[in-house]
Structures are given as structure tokens and as C-alpha cells.
PDB file of C-alpha atoms (C1' of nucleotides) in Angstrom:
ATOM      1  CA  MET A   1      -5.211  -2.169  31.954  1.00 64.00           C
ATOM      2  CA  GLY A   2      -8.061  -0.173  33.286  1.00 86.00           C
ATOM      3  CA  ALA A   3      -6.607   3.193  32.331  1.00 95.00           C
ATOM      4  CA  THR A   4      -8.899   5.666  30.630  1.00 97.00           C
ATOM      5  CA  ILE A   5      -7.968   7.605  27.523  1.00 97.00           C
ATOM      6  CA  VAL A   6      -8.004  11.321  28.182  1.00 97.00           C
ATOM      7  CA  ARG A   7      -6.796  12.363  24.764  1.00 95.00           C
ATOM      8  CA  GLY A   8      -6.032  10.844  21.389  1.00 94.00           C
ATOM      9  CA  TRP A   9      -4.855  12.320  18.137  1.00 92.00           C
ATOM     10  CA  ALA A  10      -3.905  11.191  14.629  1.00 92.00           C
ATOM     11  CA  ASP A  11      -2.672  13.041  11.578  1.00 90.00           C
ATOM     12  CA  ALA A  12      -4.310  12.760   8.168  1.00 87.00           C
ATOM     13  CA  TYR A  13      -2.067   9.884   7.100  1.00 87.00           C
ATOM     14  CA  ALA A  14      -2.491   7.765  10.213  1.00 91.00           C
ATOM     15  CA  ALA A  15      -6.243   8.350  10.004  1.00 90.00           C
ATOM     16  CA  LYS A  16      -6.457   7.641   6.281  1.00 87.00           C
ATOM     17  CA  LYS A  17      -8.828   4.710   6.752  1.00 87.00           C
ATOM     18  CA  LEU A  18     -11.154   6.753   8.966  1.00 89.00           C
ATOM     19  CA  SER A  19     -13.758   9.272   7.932  1.00 85.00           C
ATOM     20  CA  SER A  20     -11.509  12.083   9.165  1.00 85.00           C
ATOM     21  CA  PRO A  21      -8.485  12.690  11.409  1.00 83.00           C
ATOM     22  CA  ALA A  22     -10.832  14.064  14.032  1.00 89.00           C
ATOM     23  CA  ALA A  23     -12.743  10.779  14.066  1.00 91.00           C
ATOM     24  CA  TRP A  24      -9.921   9.100  15.986  1.00 93.00           C
ATOM     25  CA  ALA A  25      -9.690  11.830  18.637  1.00 93.00           C
ATOM     26  CA  ARG A  26     -13.456  11.914  18.985  1.00 94.00           C
ATOM     27  CA  ALA A  27     -13.901   8.140  19.188  1.00 94.00           C
ATOM     28  CA  VAL A  28     -11.155   7.346  21.680  1.00 95.00           C
ATOM     29  CA  LYS A  29     -11.784   9.999  24.308  1.00 95.00           C
ATOM     30  CA  GLY A  30     -13.114   8.550  27.548  1.00 97.00           C
ATOM     31  CA  LEU A  31     -12.659   4.899  26.576  1.00 97.00           C
ATOM     32  CA  THR A  32     -11.208   2.560  29.180  1.00 97.00           C
ATOM     33  CA  LEU A  33      -8.651   0.020  28.052  1.00 95.00           C
ATOM     34  CA  THR A  34      -9.760  -3.519  28.865  1.00 96.00           C
ATOM     35  CA  GLY A  35      -7.247  -5.614  26.978  1.00 94.00           C
ATOM     36  CA  THR A  36      -4.706  -5.807  24.199  1.00 92.00           C
ATOM     37  CA  SER A  37      -4.079  -8.441  21.584  1.00 92.00           C
ATOM     38  CA  ARG A  38      -2.525  -8.915  18.205  1.00 90.00           C
ATOM     39  CA  ARG A  39      -3.763 -10.561  15.043  1.00 90.00           C
ATOM     40  CA  GLY A  40      -1.210 -10.868  12.304  1.00 89.00           C
ATOM     41  CA  LYS A  41       0.232  -7.405  11.793  1.00 89.00           C
ATOM     42  CA  LEU A  42      -2.626  -5.683  13.585  1.00 91.00           C
ATOM     43  CA  LEU A  43      -2.384  -4.437  17.178  1.00 93.00           C
ATOM     44  CA  VAL A  44      -5.812  -4.566  18.799  1.00 94.00           C
ATOM     45  CA  LEU A  45      -6.800  -2.446  21.806  1.00 95.00           C
ATOM     46  CA  GLU A  46      -9.997  -3.627  23.449  1.00 95.00           C
ATOM     47  CA  THR A  47     -11.877  -0.973  25.350  1.00 96.00           C
ATOM     48  CA  SER A  48     -15.089  -0.259  27.182  1.00 96.00           C
ATOM     49  CA  GLY A  49     -16.482   0.887  23.824  1.00 95.00           C
ATOM     50  CA  VAL A  50     -15.306   0.666  20.247  1.00 95.00           C
ATOM     51  CA  THR A  51     -12.298  -1.556  19.538  1.00 94.00           C
ATOM     52  CA  LEU A  52      -9.178   0.337  18.488  1.00 94.00           C
ATOM     53  CA  ALA A  53      -6.389  -0.943  16.276  1.00 93.00           C
ATOM     54  CA  MET A  54      -3.052   0.117  14.871  1.00 93.00           C
ATOM     55  CA  ARG A  55      -1.019  -1.234  11.997  1.00 90.00           C
ATOM     56  CA  PHE A  56       2.570  -0.233  11.448  1.00 89.00           C
ATOM     57  CA  GLY A  57       3.323  -0.523   7.756  1.00 85.00           C
ATOM     58  CA  MET A  58       7.004  -0.823   7.003  1.00 80.00           C
ATOM     59  CA  THR A  59       8.597   1.667   9.362  1.00 82.00           C
ATOM     60  CA  GLY A  60       6.035   2.266  12.084  1.00 86.00           C
ATOM     61  CA  VAL A  61       7.016   1.683  15.706  1.00 86.00           C
ATOM     62  CA  LEU A  62       4.916   1.833  18.848  1.00 89.00           C
ATOM     63  CA  LEU A  63       6.391   3.978  21.603  1.00 88.00           C
ATOM     64  CA  ILE A  64       5.226   3.079  25.096  1.00 86.00           C
ATOM     65  CA  ASP A  65       5.825   5.893  27.561  1.00 85.00           C
ATOM     66  CA  ASP A  66       8.559   7.184  25.221  1.00 71.00           C
ATOM     67  CA  ASP A  67      10.299   3.808  24.897  1.00 68.00           C
ATOM     68  CA  ALA A  68      10.330   1.978  21.584  1.00 63.00           C
ATOM     69  CA  ALA A  69       8.493  -1.352  21.789  1.00 62.00           C
ATOM     70  CA  ILE A  70      10.892  -2.736  19.176  1.00 59.00           C
ATOM     71  CA  ASP A  71      14.042  -1.425  17.592  1.00 56.00           C
ATOM     72  CA  GLY A  72      16.346  -1.958  14.668  1.00 54.00           C
ATOM     73  CA  LEU A  73      13.776  -2.160  11.864  1.00 57.00           C
ATOM     74  CA  PHE A  74      15.599  -3.298   8.732  1.00 57.00           C
ATOM     75  CA  TYR A  75      14.101  -0.622   6.517  1.00 57.00           C
ATOM     76  CA  GLY A  76      13.426   1.896   9.228  1.00 56.00           C
ATOM     77  CA  PRO A  77      15.458   4.903  10.276  1.00 58.00           C
ATOM     78  CA  HIS A  78      17.834   4.314  13.125  1.00 57.00           C
ATOM     79  CA  THR A  79      16.695   7.363  14.966  1.00 71.00           C
ATOM     80  CA  TYR A  80      13.549   8.909  16.377  1.00 77.00           C
ATOM     81  CA  LYS A  81      12.236  12.370  15.625  1.00 80.00           C
ATOM     82  CA  SER A  82       9.297  14.152  17.134  1.00 82.00           C
ATOM     83  CA  GLU A  83       8.044  15.150  13.693  1.00 82.00           C
ATOM     84  CA  TRP A  84       7.640  11.458  12.843  1.00 85.00           C
ATOM     85  CA  ILE A  85       5.014  10.985  15.523  1.00 89.00           C
ATOM     86  CA  ARG A  86       1.762  10.429  13.678  1.00 91.00           C
ATOM     87  CA  ALA A  87      -0.760   9.428  16.318  1.00 93.00           C
ATOM     88  CA  GLY A  88      -1.104   8.731  19.993  1.00 92.00           C
ATOM     89  CA  LEU A  89      -3.173   7.975  23.045  1.00 94.00           C
ATOM     90  CA  GLU A  90      -2.782   9.551  26.479  1.00 94.00           C
ATOM     91  CA  PHE A  91      -4.198   7.887  29.585  1.00 96.00           C
ATOM     92  CA  ASP A  92      -5.439   9.268  32.865  1.00 95.00           C
ATOM     93  CA  ASP A  93      -2.554   7.648  34.740  1.00 95.00           C
ATOM     94  CA  GLY A  94      -0.063   9.642  32.694  1.00 93.00           C
ATOM     95  CA  ARG A  95       0.993   6.783  30.447  1.00 93.00           C
ATOM     96  CA  LYS A  96       0.902   6.993  26.686  1.00 91.00           C
ATOM     97  CA  LEU A  97       1.037   5.013  23.476  1.00 92.00           C
ATOM     98  CA  VAL A  98       2.541   6.791  20.488  1.00 91.00           C
ATOM     99  CA  LEU A  99       2.821   5.824  16.831  1.00 91.00           C
ATOM    100  CA  HIS A 100       6.170   6.834  15.313  1.00 89.00           C
ATOM    101  CA  ASP A 101       6.396   6.396  11.552  1.00 87.00           C
ATOM    102  CA  PRO A 102       8.747   8.246   9.169  1.00 86.00           C
ATOM    103  CA  ARG A 103       7.220   6.895   5.965  1.00 84.00           C
ATOM    104  CA  ARG A 104       3.602   7.403   6.860  1.00 87.00           C
ATOM    105  CA  LEU A 105       2.346   3.935   6.007  1.00 87.00           C
ATOM    106  CA  ALA A 106       1.108   3.160   9.517  1.00 90.00           C
ATOM    107  CA  ARG A 107      -2.627   3.463  10.220  1.00 91.00           C
ATOM    108  CA  CYS A 108      -5.087   3.808  13.081  1.00 93.00           C
ATOM    109  CA  GLU A 109      -8.379   1.949  12.806  1.00 92.00           C
ATOM    110  CA  LEU A 110     -11.703   1.895  14.597  1.00 93.00           C
ATOM    111  CA  ASP A 111     -13.732  -1.288  14.962  1.00 91.00           C
ATOM    112  CA  PRO A 112     -11.388  -3.418  12.818  1.00 91.00           C
ATOM    113  CA  ASP A 113     -12.871  -6.359  10.932  1.00 88.00           C
ATOM    114  CA  LEU A 114     -10.875  -9.287  12.300  1.00 89.00           C
ATOM    115  CA  ASP A 115     -12.748 -11.688  10.047  1.00 86.00           C
ATOM    116  CA  GLU A 116     -10.693 -10.300   7.160  1.00 86.00           C
ATOM    117  CA  LEU A 117      -7.606 -11.841   8.707  1.00 90.00           C
ATOM    118  CA  GLY A 118      -6.645 -15.489   8.427  1.00 91.00           C
ATOM    119  CA  TYR A 119      -4.863 -17.771  10.900  1.00 92.00           C
ATOM    120  CA  ASP A 120      -2.293 -15.971  12.983  1.00 92.00           C
ATOM    121  CA  ALA A 121       1.184 -16.766  11.697  1.00 92.00           C
ATOM    122  CA  LEU A 122       2.698 -17.123  15.163  1.00 91.00           C
ATOM    123  CA  SER A 123       0.259 -19.739  16.382  1.00 92.00           C
ATOM    124  CA  ILE A 124      -0.876 -21.561  13.229  1.00 94.00           C
ATOM    125  CA  THR A 125      -1.189 -25.334  13.631  1.00 95.00           C
ATOM    126  CA  ARG A 126      -0.304 -28.018  11.122  1.00 95.00           C
ATOM    127  CA  SER A 127      -3.926 -28.655  10.233  1.00 95.00           C
ATOM    128  CA  GLU A 128      -4.657 -24.930   9.887  1.00 94.00           C
ATOM    129  CA  PHE A 129      -1.629 -24.616   7.646  1.00 94.00           C
ATOM    130  CA  ALA A 130      -2.952 -27.448   5.477  1.00 93.00           C
ATOM    131  CA  LYS A 131      -6.266 -25.603   5.151  1.00 92.00           C
ATOM    132  CA  ALA A 132      -4.463 -22.371   4.307  1.00 93.00           C
ATOM    133  CA  LEU A 133      -2.740 -24.053   1.379  1.00 93.00           C
ATOM    134  CA  HIS A 134      -5.818 -25.894   0.175  1.00 91.00           C
ATOM    135  CA  ILE A 135      -6.999 -24.744  -3.256  1.00 90.00           C
ATOM    136  CA  ALA A 136     -10.567 -25.626  -4.194  1.00 84.00           C
ATOM    137  CA  ARG A 137     -10.254 -25.174  -7.961  1.00 82.00           C
ATOM    138  CA  GLY A 138      -7.410 -24.785 -10.391  1.00 86.00           C
ATOM    139  CA  GLU A 139      -3.751 -24.292  -9.614  1.00 88.00           C
ATOM    140  CA  GLY A 140      -4.127 -21.461  -7.155  1.00 90.00           C
ATOM    141  CA  PRO A 141      -1.745 -18.533  -6.859  1.00 91.00           C
ATOM    142  CA  ALA A 142       2.036 -18.781  -6.653  1.00 92.00           C
ATOM    143  CA  ILE A 143       2.939 -20.081  -3.190  1.00 94.00           C
ATOM    144  CA  LYS A 144       4.719 -16.819  -2.362  1.00 93.00           C
ATOM    145  CA  ALA A 145       1.519 -14.869  -3.047  1.00 93.00           C
ATOM    146  CA  ARG A 146      -0.458 -17.316  -0.934  1.00 93.00           C
ATOM    147  CA  LEU A 147       1.871 -16.853   2.030  1.00 93.00           C
ATOM    148  CA  LEU A 148       1.478 -13.068   1.781  1.00 92.00           C
ATOM    149  CA  ASP A 149      -2.328 -13.197   1.596  1.00 91.00           C
ATOM    150  CA  GLN A 150      -3.363 -11.766   4.963  1.00 91.00           C
ATOM    151  CA  SER A 151      -6.886 -13.135   4.635  1.00 90.00           C
ATOM    152  CA  VAL A 152      -5.443 -16.664   4.603  1.00 92.00           C
ATOM    153  CA  ILE A 153      -2.539 -16.366   7.046  1.00 92.00           C
ATOM    154  CA  ALA A 154      -2.112 -13.100   8.927  1.00 92.00           C
ATOM    155  CA  GLY A 155       1.348 -11.870   9.734  1.00 90.00           C
ATOM    156  CA  VAL A 156       3.733 -12.905   6.958  1.00 91.00           C
ATOM    157  CA  GLY A 157       5.436 -10.032   5.153  1.00 87.00           C
ATOM    158  CA  ASN A 158       7.671  -9.983   2.122  1.00 88.00           C
ATOM    159  CA  LEU A 159      10.997 -10.774   3.774  1.00 86.00           C
ATOM    160  CA  LEU A 160       9.502 -13.547   5.890  1.00 88.00           C
ATOM    161  CA  GLY A 161       7.788 -15.098   2.892  1.00 90.00           C
ATOM    162  CA  ASP A 162      11.081 -15.266   1.021  1.00 90.00           C
ATOM    163  CA  GLU A 163      12.846 -16.664   4.066  1.00 89.00           C
ATOM    164  CA  MET A 164      10.388 -19.530   4.572  1.00 91.00           C
ATOM    165  CA  LEU A 165      10.544 -20.636   0.957  1.00 93.00           C
ATOM    166  CA  TYR A 166      14.312 -20.339   0.984  1.00 92.00           C
ATOM    167  CA  ARG A 167      14.567 -22.575   4.036  1.00 92.00           C
ATOM    168  CA  ALA A 168      12.099 -25.065   2.611  1.00 94.00           C
ATOM    169  CA  GLY A 169      13.840 -25.149  -0.780  1.00 94.00           C
ATOM    170  CA  ILE A 170      10.727 -24.262  -2.740  1.00 94.00           C
ATOM    171  CA  ASP A 171      10.512 -22.082  -5.854  1.00 92.00           C
ATOM    172  CA  PRO A 172       8.264 -19.122  -4.902  1.00 93.00           C
ATOM    173  CA  ARG A 173       6.574 -19.250  -8.319  1.00 92.00           C
ATOM    174  CA  THR A 174       5.209 -22.762  -7.764  1.00 93.00           C
ATOM    175  CA  PRO A 175       1.399 -22.776  -8.008  1.00 92.00           C
ATOM    176  CA  THR A 176       0.081 -23.618  -4.551  1.00 93.00           C
ATOM    177  CA  ALA A 177      -1.899 -26.654  -5.726  1.00 92.00           C
ATOM    178  CA  GLN A 178       1.254 -28.139  -7.286  1.00 92.00           C
ATOM    179  CA  LEU A 179       3.102 -28.469  -3.988  1.00 94.00           C
ATOM    180  CA  THR A 180       3.726 -32.092  -3.065  1.00 93.00           C
ATOM    181  CA  ILE A 181       3.030 -33.534   0.370  1.00 94.00           C
ATOM    182  CA  ASP A 182       6.759 -33.408   0.999  1.00 95.00           C
ATOM    183  CA  ASP A 183       6.894 -29.735  -0.065  1.00 95.00           C
ATOM    184  CA  ARG A 184       4.068 -28.886   2.315  1.00 94.00           C
ATOM    185  CA  ASN A 185       5.707 -30.689   5.198  1.00 95.00           C
ATOM    186  CA  ARG A 186       9.009 -28.929   4.621  1.00 95.00           C
ATOM    187  CA  LEU A 187       7.245 -25.598   4.249  1.00 95.00           C
ATOM    188  CA  PHE A 188       5.313 -25.993   7.490  1.00 95.00           C
ATOM    189  CA  LYS A 189       8.535 -26.828   9.309  1.00 95.00           C
ATOM    190  CA  ALA A 190      10.339 -23.845   7.763  1.00 93.00           C
ATOM    191  CA  PHE A 191       7.339 -21.635   8.527  1.00 93.00           C
ATOM    192  CA  THR A 192       7.238 -22.439  12.240  1.00 93.00           C
ATOM    193  CA  GLN A 193      11.023 -22.280  12.573  1.00 90.00           C
ATOM    194  CA  THR A 194      11.139 -18.891  10.873  1.00 89.00           C
ATOM    195  CA  MET A 195       8.380 -17.519  13.083  1.00 89.00           C
ATOM    196  CA  ARG A 196      10.125 -18.848  16.176  1.00 86.00           C
ATOM    197  CA  SER A 197      13.431 -17.233  15.269  1.00 83.00           C
ATOM    198  CA  LEU A 198      11.613 -13.993  14.497  1.00 79.00           C
ATOM    199  CA  GLN A 199      10.051 -14.028  17.932  1.00 75.00           C
ATOM    200  CA  ARG A 200      13.392 -14.754  19.599  1.00 73.00           C
ATOM    201  CA  ARG A 201      14.927 -11.778  17.870  1.00 65.00           C
ATOM    202  CA  GLY A 202      12.272  -9.476  19.236  1.00 58.00           C
ATOM    203  CA  GLY A 203       9.897  -9.468  16.341  1.00 52.00           C
ATOM    204  CA  SER A 204      11.606  -7.061  14.001  1.00 47.00           C
ATOM    205  CA  HIS A 205      13.431  -7.451  10.761  1.00 52.00           C
ATOM    206  CA  LEU A 206      17.079  -7.181  11.646  1.00 45.00           C
ATOM    207  CA  GLY A 207      18.296  -8.156   8.218  1.00 46.00           C
ATOM    208  CA  ASP A 208      19.946 -11.377   9.345  1.00 54.00           C
ATOM    209  CA  HIS A 209      17.970 -13.569   6.990  1.00 68.00           C
ATOM    210  CA  MET A 210      18.970 -14.649   3.498  1.00 75.00           C
ATOM    211  CA  GLU A 211      22.374 -13.108   3.044  1.00 77.00           C
ATOM    212  CA  GLY A 212      22.159 -13.302  -0.720  1.00 79.00           C
ATOM    213  CA  ARG A 213      18.980 -11.265  -0.915  1.00 81.00           C
ATOM    214  CA  PHE A 214      20.175  -8.507  -3.252  1.00 81.00           C
ATOM    215  CA  PRO A 215      20.740  -8.130  -7.004  1.00 80.00           C
ATOM    216  CA  GLY A 216      23.687 -10.254  -8.070  1.00 82.00           C
ATOM    217  CA  GLY A 217      23.733 -12.077  -4.742  1.00 85.00           C
ATOM    218  CA  HIS A 218      24.713 -15.703  -4.260  1.00 87.00           C
ATOM    219  CA  CYS A 219      23.133 -18.322  -2.059  1.00 89.00           C
ATOM    220  CA  PRO A 220      25.152 -18.780   1.150  1.00 86.00           C
ATOM    221  CA  LEU A 221      24.110 -22.449   1.228  1.00 89.00           C
ATOM    222  CA  ASP A 222      25.230 -23.602  -2.200  1.00 90.00           C
ATOM    223  CA  GLY A 223      26.688 -20.612  -4.017  1.00 89.00           C
ATOM    224  CA  GLY A 224      23.836 -20.624  -6.528  1.00 90.00           C
ATOM    225  CA  GLU A 225      22.846 -17.408  -8.245  1.00 89.00           C
ATOM    226  CA  MET A 226      19.968 -15.618  -6.593  1.00 89.00           C
ATOM    227  CA  ARG A 227      17.086 -14.752  -8.915  1.00 88.00           C
ATOM    228  CA  SER A 228      14.534 -12.020  -8.406  1.00 88.00           C
ATOM    229  CA  ALA A 229      11.118 -11.167  -9.804  1.00 88.00           C
ATOM    230  CA  THR A 230       7.851  -9.591  -8.785  1.00 89.00           C
ATOM    231  CA  ILE A 231       5.598 -12.291  -7.344  1.00 90.00           C
ATOM    232  CA  GLY A 232       2.336 -11.517  -5.656  1.00 86.00           C
ATOM    233  CA  GLY A 233       3.126  -7.845  -6.154  1.00 85.00           C
ATOM    234  CA  ARG A 234       6.335  -7.952  -4.109  1.00 89.00           C
ATOM    235  CA  THR A 235       9.996  -8.164  -4.954  1.00 88.00           C
ATOM    236  CA  THR A 236      10.982 -11.789  -4.427  1.00 91.00           C
ATOM    237  CA  TYR A 237      14.424 -13.395  -4.223  1.00 90.00           C
ATOM    238  CA  TRP A 238      15.184 -17.085  -4.451  1.00 91.00           C
ATOM    239  CA  CYS A 239      18.116 -19.420  -5.043  1.00 91.00           C
ATOM    240  CA  SER A 240      18.282 -20.839  -8.566  1.00 90.00           C
ATOM    241  CA  VAL A 241      19.895 -24.025  -7.251  1.00 93.00           C
ATOM    242  CA  HIS A 242      18.102 -25.303  -4.167  1.00 93.00           C
ATOM    243  CA  GLN A 243      14.651 -23.701  -4.577  1.00 92.00           C
ATOM    244  CA  LYS A 244      12.929 -25.868  -7.160  1.00 85.00           C
TER     245      LYS A 244
ATOM    246  C1'  DA B   1      17.997   8.120  -9.069  1.00 75.00           C
ATOM    247  C1'  DG B   2      15.753   4.097  -8.099  1.00 75.00           C
ATOM    248  C1'  DA B   3      14.123   0.717  -5.092  1.00 75.00           C
ATOM    249  C1'  DA B   4      11.992  -0.797  -0.985  1.00 75.00           C
ATOM    250  C1'  DA B   5       8.158  -1.766   2.564  1.00 75.00           C
ATOM    251  C1'  DG B   6       2.374  -2.869   3.473  1.00 75.00           C
ATOM    252  C1'  DC B   7      -1.753  -2.087   1.644  1.00 75.00           C
ATOM    253  C1'  DC B   8      -5.036  -0.544  -1.635  1.00 75.00           C
ATOM    254  C1'  DT B   9      -7.097   0.146  -6.267  1.00 75.00           C
ATOM    255  C1'  DC B  10      -7.178  -0.639 -11.051  1.00 75.00           C
ATOM    256  C1'  DG B  11      -7.433  -2.937 -15.495  1.00 75.00           C
ATOM    257  C1'  DG B  12      -6.461  -6.974 -18.125  1.00 75.00           C
ATOM    258  C1'  DC B  13      -6.047 -11.804 -19.064  1.00 75.00           C
ATOM    259  C1'  DC B  14      -7.407 -16.599 -18.546  1.00 75.00           C
ATOM    260  C1'  DG B  15     -10.465 -20.510 -18.201  1.00 75.00           C
ATOM    261  C1'  DC B  16     -14.910 -22.311 -17.281  1.00 75.00           C
TER     262       DC B  16
ATOM    263  C1'  DT C   1     -21.126 -12.953 -22.083  1.00 75.00           C
ATOM    264  C1'  DG C   2     -20.051 -13.035 -17.375  1.00 75.00           C
ATOM    265  C1'  DC C   3     -17.592 -14.205 -13.403  1.00 75.00           C
ATOM    266  C1'  DG C   4     -14.073 -15.465 -10.299  1.00 75.00           C
ATOM    267  C1'  DG C   5      -9.272 -16.003  -9.784  1.00 75.00           C
ATOM    268  C1'  DC C   6      -5.102 -14.238 -10.557  1.00 75.00           C
ATOM    269  C1'  DC C   7      -1.580 -10.977 -12.213  1.00 75.00           C
ATOM    270  C1'  DG C   8       1.302  -6.780 -12.456  1.00 75.00           C
ATOM    271  C1'  DA C   9       1.300  -1.754 -12.456  1.00 75.00           C
ATOM    272  C1'  DG C  10       0.671   2.290 -10.077  1.00 75.00           C
ATOM    273  C1'  DG C  11       0.094   5.128  -5.913  1.00 75.00           C
ATOM    274  C1'  DC C  12       1.116   6.460  -1.326  1.00 75.00           C
ATOM    275  C1'  DT C  13       5.712   8.185   1.580  1.00 75.00           C
ATOM    276  C1'  DT C  14      10.468   8.716   2.837  1.00 75.00           C
ATOM    277  C1'  DT C  15      14.925   7.064   3.383  1.00 75.00           C
ATOM    278  C1'  DC C  16      18.991   4.975   1.901  1.00 75.00           C
TER     279       DC C  16
END
DNA sequence: AGAAAGCCTCGGCCGC
DNA sequence: TGCGGCCGAGGCTTTC
């Protein structure tokens, strides 16, 4: 902390949410880093001025002084190339933060609106979880879609959402308001356990969840056929036997 | 060749 | 008729 940004840059893709690529370079120059935090999938850099943020999409990785902050992304490449560097910050002490992203879905942001994000998935409490699943009117969305809604709970992606429902034995298509008390209890337990194991593994998708998660796959727990469909806009897999 | 990720936008359907 | 809630499709991009 305390280092000052001497230079920043972003290409047109990384800066897609900004008014222009130059806006990032212009805004970050001369700012002093005062703190870092994370909310859901968003990395937040607090500074002496405007708050900076980065999101990593599917294949984005933060490089700190040339070292990858995480490795082994399930869908990512297993190599690093200089042409995949999309944005970066250089500090007056010689250190740097670099955004490496082959598929160009990662983004830099200025003054992010944290109110758009719900409870953080890593630290959500039982009572917050209950609120997150509360539906005021009607049946609500399919539970899978609810888990992926970043404005309700921030941090759950497609693979994690499938994993939690798989562990809890809940059909991802179930309307949220139809979940029983028992369902909700099992889901909260599966949720926290899944997040804990994710954290232990270093926070990346290593592909060690849900072995049957592919077309024609079978459930490793009971041999049931795995089904798949688009739910909440994402490809979803579930066991036809134990996820009811 | 098609499918996948996160996120965004769009148009359509449903029920009140 | 309008509105909110919800849905899938389509787009972005590249790799496998």
C-alpha cells in the first residue's frame, strides 16, 4: 500500500465499460493506492482519488509483478502470452499489476457501483442467505438463476451454482419460492461448503467438481443420468436421480 | 464445428 | 393497457 501509480493502460476491450481506452490511463495516473478489497467477482482498488476495479470474466488472471495470482483456470489457457495482456498499472516503487486475458472478457472499471452487488458469497451468513432466497411475490426465478444473480449474491458463477445444487440434491429448475425449509437448509450448507472448498483450492476452477458434468455423463454418486438445459441463461447440468 | 465462460442487451410472454 | 418479473436468444472473444 501507499505506492503511487505512474502509468496505467488498457486496450479497447478491457476499457469497454469506460468512455474510452484513454480514460483509464488518464484517470489512474498519480493515484496512490490506499487499500484493496473484493466484492463477489470484482477486485476493488481503493486510492487517494477515484476507486478502481477489475473483473476477470472467464479467463482473466491478475499478474502481480509478473507472477500469476491464481493458476489452472478450468477454461483458461495453460500458458501466458504477452499479447494477451490487456491492461495494467505500474507503481512508483517498480511494482505492477497486469490483467492477462486471452478471451477479452475481463474489464477495468472506474468508480464501480458496489450497491449493484449483493451479499458476498464467501462471507454470507445464514440470515443473509434466507433474505437472498426470499421472494416477495409469485414463484420467483428458478433457484439456479437466483444463485447466479449477482445483485442478490455476488460471486457465484455457473460451475459453482451447479455444484451447490448438486451437493444439496435440488433440481436447478425449482422456482425459488417452492423450496422447502429443508431444501433451504441443505442448500445453505452446500453453499458454504462449496465456497470453503473453493477457497482451499486457491479460488480457481480446477475442474474437480461434478465429474458427470458433460453430455451423456452419469452421476458419480448414484449413477443417474445427468441432464442439461439452459437455466438462467447458462448451461446447467444436474442429476436426474438425486436432484429433485 | 460447436460449445463454453461472464456480462450485457433485446424482445416476448405471463399474470396481475 | 401497462408494468414488473422472468425467460431464452444473441453478441462479444478465443480456445479447445
